[in-house]
Coordinates of N, CA and C in Angstrom, one line a residue:
V848 N -4.0 1.6 21.6 CA -3.9 1.0 20.3 C -2.4 1.2 19.8
S849 N -1.8 0.1 19.4 CA -0.5 0.1 18.8 C -0.5 -0.4 17.4
V850 N 0.1 0.3 16.5 CA 0.0 -0.1 15.1 C 1.5 -0.1 14.5
L851 N 1.8 -1.2 13.8 CA 3.2 -1.3 13.3 C 3.1 -1.7 11.8
V852 N 3.7 -0.9 10.9 CA 3.8 -1.3 9.5 C 5.0 -2.3 9.5
D853 N 4.8 -3.5 9.5 CA 5.8 -4.6 9.8 C 6.7 -4.8 8.6
R854 N 6.1 -4.9 7.4 CA 6.9 -5.2 6.2 C 6.0 -4.9 5.0
Y855 N 6.6 -5.1 3.8 CA 6.0 -4.9 2.5 C 6.5 -6.0 1.6
E856 N 5.7 -6.3 0.6 CA 6.1 -7.2 -0.4 C 5.6 -6.8 -1.8
V857 N 6.5 -6.8 -2.8 CA 6.0 -6.5 -4.1 C 5.5 -7.8 -4.7
V858 N 4.3 -7.8 -5.1 CA 3.6 -9.0 -5.7 C 3.0 -8.6 -7.1
G859 N 2.8 -9.7 -7.8 CA 2.2 -9.4 -9.1 C 2.4 -10.6 -10.1
D860 N 1.9 -10.4 -11.2 CA 2.0 -11.5 -12.2 C 3.1 -11.3 -13.1
A861 N 3.7 -12.4 -13.4 CA 4.8 -12.5 -14.4 C 4.5 -13.7 -15.3
R862 N 3.2 -13.7 -15.9 CA 2.7 -14.8 -16.6 C 3.3 -14.9 -18.0
Y863 N 3.7 -13.9 -18.6 CA 4.1 -13.9 -20.0 C 5.6 -13.7 -20.1
D864 N 6.3 -14.4 -21.0 CA 7.7 -14.3 -21.2 C 8.1 -13.6 -22.5
T865 N 7.2 -13.3 -23.4 CA 7.6 -12.7 -24.6 C 8.0 -11.2 -24.4
P866 N 8.9 -10.6 -25.2 CA 9.2 -9.2 -25.0 C 8.0 -8.3 -25.1
V867 N 7.1 -8.5 -26.0 CA 5.9 -7.6 -26.1 C 5.1 -7.7 -24.8
H868 N 4.8 -8.9 -24.3 CA 4.0 -9.0 -23.1 C 4.8 -8.4 -21.9
K869 N 6.1 -8.6 -21.9 CA 6.9 -8.0 -20.8 C 6.8 -6.5 -20.8
A870 N 6.9 -5.9 -22.0 CA 6.8 -4.4 -22.2 C 5.4 -3.9 -21.8
V871 N 4.4 -4.6 -22.2 CA 3.0 -4.1 -21.8 C 2.8 -4.3 -20.3
S872 N 3.3 -5.4 -19.7 CA 3.1 -5.6 -18.3 C 3.9 -4.6 -17.5
T873 N 5.1 -4.3 -18.0 CA 5.9 -3.3 -17.3 C 5.2 -1.9 -17.3
F874 N 4.6 -1.5 -18.4 CA 3.9 -0.3 -18.5 C 2.7 -0.3 -17.6
R875 N 1.9 -1.4 -17.7 CA 0.7 -1.4 -16.8 C 1.0 -1.5 -15.4
A876 N 2.1 -2.1 -15.0 CA 2.5 -2.2 -13.6 C 3.0 -0.8 -13.1
R877 N 3.6 0.0 -14.0 CA 4.1 1.3 -13.5 C 3.1 2.4 -13.5
V878 N 2.0 2.3 -14.3 CA 1.0 3.4 -14.3 C -0.2 2.9 -13.7
S879 N -0.6 3.5 -12.5 CA -1.7 3.1 -11.7 C -3.0 3.1 -12.4
V880 N -3.2 4.1 -13.3 CA -4.5 4.2 -14.0 C -4.7 3.2 -15.1
A881 N -3.7 2.5 -15.5 CA -3.8 1.6 -16.6 C -4.4 0.2 -16.1
S882 N -4.2 -0.1 -14.8 CA -4.7 -1.3 -14.4 C -4.8 -1.3 -12.8
S883 N -5.7 -2.1 -12.3 CA -5.8 -2.2 -10.9 C -5.2 -3.5 -10.4
S884 N -4.8 -4.3 -11.4 CA -4.1 -5.6 -11.1 C -2.6 -5.4 -11.5
G885 N -2.0 -6.5 -11.6 CA -0.6 -6.5 -12.0 C 0.3 -6.3 -10.8
Q886 N 1.5 -5.9 -11.0 CA 2.5 -5.8 -9.9 C 2.1 -4.6 -9.0
H887 N 2.1 -4.9 -7.7 CA 1.8 -3.9 -6.7 C 2.5 -4.3 -5.3
V888 N 2.3 -3.4 -4.4 CA 2.9 -3.6 -3.0 C 1.8 -4.0 -2.0
E889 N 2.0 -5.0 -1.3 CA 1.1 -5.3 -0.1 C 1.9 -5.1 1.2
W890 N 1.2 -4.3 2.0 CA 1.8 -3.9 3.3 C 1.2 -4.8 4.4
T891 N 2.1 -5.3 5.3 CA 1.7 -6.1 6.4 C 1.7 -5.2 7.6
I892 N 0.5 -5.0 8.2 CA 0.3 -4.1 9.3 C -0.2 -4.9 10.6
R893 N 0.5 -4.7 11.7 CA 0.2 -5.4 12.9 C -0.5 -4.4 13.8
V894 N -1.6 -4.8 14.4 CA -2.4 -4.0 15.3 C -2.6 -4.7 16.6
R895 N -2.3 -3.9 17.7 CA -2.5 -4.5 19.1 C -3.4 -3.6 19.8
Y896 N -4.5 -4.2 20.4 CA -5.4 -3.4 21.2 C -5.9 -4.3 22.4
E897 N -5.7 -3.8 23.6 CA -6.2 -4.5 24.8 C -5.7 -5.9 24.8
G898 N -4.5 -6.2 24.5 CA -3.9 -7.5 24.6 C -4.2 -8.4 23.4
Q899 N -5.0 -7.9 22.5 CA -5.2 -8.7 21.3 C -4.4 -8.2 20.1
D900 N -4.0 -9.2 19.2 CA -3.2 -8.8 18.1 C -3.9 -9.2 16.8
W901 N -3.8 -8.3 15.8 CA -4.3 -8.6 14.4 C -3.2 -8.3 13.4
T902 N -3.2 -9.1 12.4 CA -2.2 -8.9 11.3 C -3.1 -8.7 10.0
L903 N -2.9 -7.5 9.4 CA -3.6 -7.2 8.2 C -2.6 -7.1 7.0
T904 N -3.1 -7.5 5.8 CA -2.3 -7.3 4.6 C -3.2 -6.4 3.7
K905 N -2.6 -5.2 3.4 CA -3.4 -4.2 2.6 C -2.6 -3.6 1.5
R906 N -3.2 -3.2 0.5 CA -2.6 -2.4 -0.6 C -2.8 -0.9 -0.1
F907 N -1.9 -0.1 -0.6 CA -2.0 1.4 -0.3 C -3.3 1.9 -0.7
K908 N -3.9 1.5 -1.8 CA -5.2 2.0 -2.2 C -6.3 1.7 -1.2
E909 N -6.2 0.6 -0.5 CA -7.2 0.2 0.5 C -7.0 1.2 1.7
V910 N -5.8 1.5 2.1 CA -5.6 2.4 3.2 C -6.1 3.8 2.7
A911 N -5.9 4.2 1.5 CA -6.3 5.5 1.0 C -7.9 5.5 1.0
A912 N -8.5 4.4 0.6 CA -10.0 4.4 0.6 C -10.5 4.6 2.0
L913 N -9.9 3.9 3.0 CA -10.3 4.1 4.4 C -10.1 5.6 4.8
H914 N -9.0 6.1 4.4 CA -8.7 7.5 4.7 C -9.8 8.5 4.2
D915 N -10.2 8.2 3.0 CA -11.3 9.1 2.4 C -12.5 9.0 3.2
V916 N -12.9 7.8 3.6 CA -14.1 7.6 4.5 C -13.9 8.4 5.8
L917 N -12.8 8.2 6.4 CA -12.6 8.9 7.7 C -12.6 10.4 7.5
R918 N -12.1 10.9 6.5 CA -12.1 12.4 6.2 C -13.5 12.9 6.1
R919 N -14.4 12.1 5.5 CA -15.8 12.6 5.3 C -16.5 12.5 6.7
R920 N -16.1 11.7 7.6 CA -16.9 11.5 8.8 C -16.3 12.2 10.0
L921 N -15.0 12.4 10.0 CA -14.3 13.0 11.2 C -13.7 14.4 10.8
M922 N -13.6 15.2 11.9 CA -13.1 16.5 11.6 C -11.6 16.5 11.6
C923 N -10.9 15.7 12.4 CA -9.4 15.8 12.4 C -8.8 14.5 12.0
V924 N -8.3 14.4 10.8 CA -7.7 13.2 10.3 C -6.3 13.6 9.8
P925 N -5.2 12.9 10.2 CA -3.9 13.3 9.7 C -3.8 13.1 8.2
N926 N -2.8 13.7 7.6 CA -2.6 13.6 6.2 C -2.0 12.3 5.8
L927 N -2.5 11.7 4.8 CA -2.0 10.4 4.3 C -0.8 10.7 3.4
P928 N 0.2 9.9 3.3 CA 1.3 10.1 2.3 C 0.6 10.2 0.9
P929 N 1.1 11.0 0.1 CA 0.5 11.1 -1.3 C 0.6 9.8 -2.1
K930 N -0.5 9.6 -2.9 CA -0.5 8.5 -3.8 C 0.4 8.9 -5.0
S931 N 0.9 7.9 -5.7 CA 1.8 8.1 -6.9 C 1.1 7.5 -8.1
T932 N 1.1 8.3 -9.2 CA 0.5 7.8 -10.4 C 1.4 6.7 -11.1
V933 N 2.7 6.9 -10.9 CA 3.6 5.9 -11.4 C 4.1 5.0 -10.3
R934 N 3.8 3.7 -10.4 CA 4.2 2.8 -9.3 C 5.7 2.7 -9.3
Q935 N 6.2 2.7 -8.0 CA 7.6 2.7 -7.8 C 7.9 1.6 -6.8
F936 N 9.0 0.8 -7.2 CA 9.3 -0.4 -6.3 C 10.7 -0.3 -5.8
S937 N 11.4 0.8 -5.9 CA 12.8 0.9 -5.4 C 12.8 0.8 -3.9
F938 N 13.8 0.2 -3.3 CA 14.0 0.1 -1.9 C 13.8 1.4 -1.2
E939 N 14.4 2.5 -1.7 CA 14.4 3.8 -1.1 C 12.9 4.3 -1.1
Y940 N 12.2 4.2 -2.2 CA 10.8 4.7 -2.2 C 10.0 3.9 -1.3
L941 N 10.1 2.6 -1.3 CA 9.2 1.8 -0.4 C 9.5 2.0 1.1
E942 N 10.8 2.2 1.4 CA 11.1 2.5 2.8 C 10.5 3.9 3.2
A943 N 10.6 4.8 2.3 CA 10.0 6.2 2.6 C 8.5 6.0 2.8
R944 N 7.9 5.3 1.9 CA 6.4 5.0 2.0 C 6.1 4.3 3.3
K945 N 6.9 3.3 3.6 CA 6.6 2.6 4.9 C 6.7 3.6 6.1
A946 N 7.7 4.4 6.1 CA 7.8 5.4 7.2 C 6.6 6.4 7.2
G947 N 6.2 6.8 6.0 CA 5.0 7.7 6.0 C 3.7 7.0 6.4
L948 N 3.5 5.7 6.1 CA 2.4 5.0 6.5 C 2.4 4.8 8.0
Q949 N 3.6 4.5 8.6 CA 3.8 4.3 10.0 C 3.4 5.5 10.8
S950 N 3.9 6.7 10.3 CA 3.6 8.0 10.9 C 2.1 8.2 10.9
Y951 N 1.5 8.0 9.7 CA 0.0 8.2 9.6 C -0.8 7.3 10.5
L952 N -0.4 6.1 10.6 CA -1.2 5.1 11.4 C -0.9 5.3 12.9
S953 N 0.2 6.0 13.2 CA 0.5 6.1 14.7 C -0.1 7.4 15.2
Q954 N -0.7 8.3 14.4 CA -1.2 9.5 14.9 C -2.6 9.4 15.4

């Protein structure tokens, strides 16, 4: 099995243009517990197994949910990079998160 975290994309809604809506959207986008929608990162993951390829697009919380299931069912599961309560979209943070996901999925 070969797994590659190919890329990421920051996606979300920018539906409102008033300063109040922008401020509320910015707050909700930055604090994970405030909303499950809004701005977030989608990770594109390529999987190759026995000559077949699949491309998946997943949010980190979906990878974390799978990790939780695996930890309950298997004895030896590598550590997942930690979740963040405050959403971060800087290049440096996302590159570090990408490297952490790549390491996790390659173990």
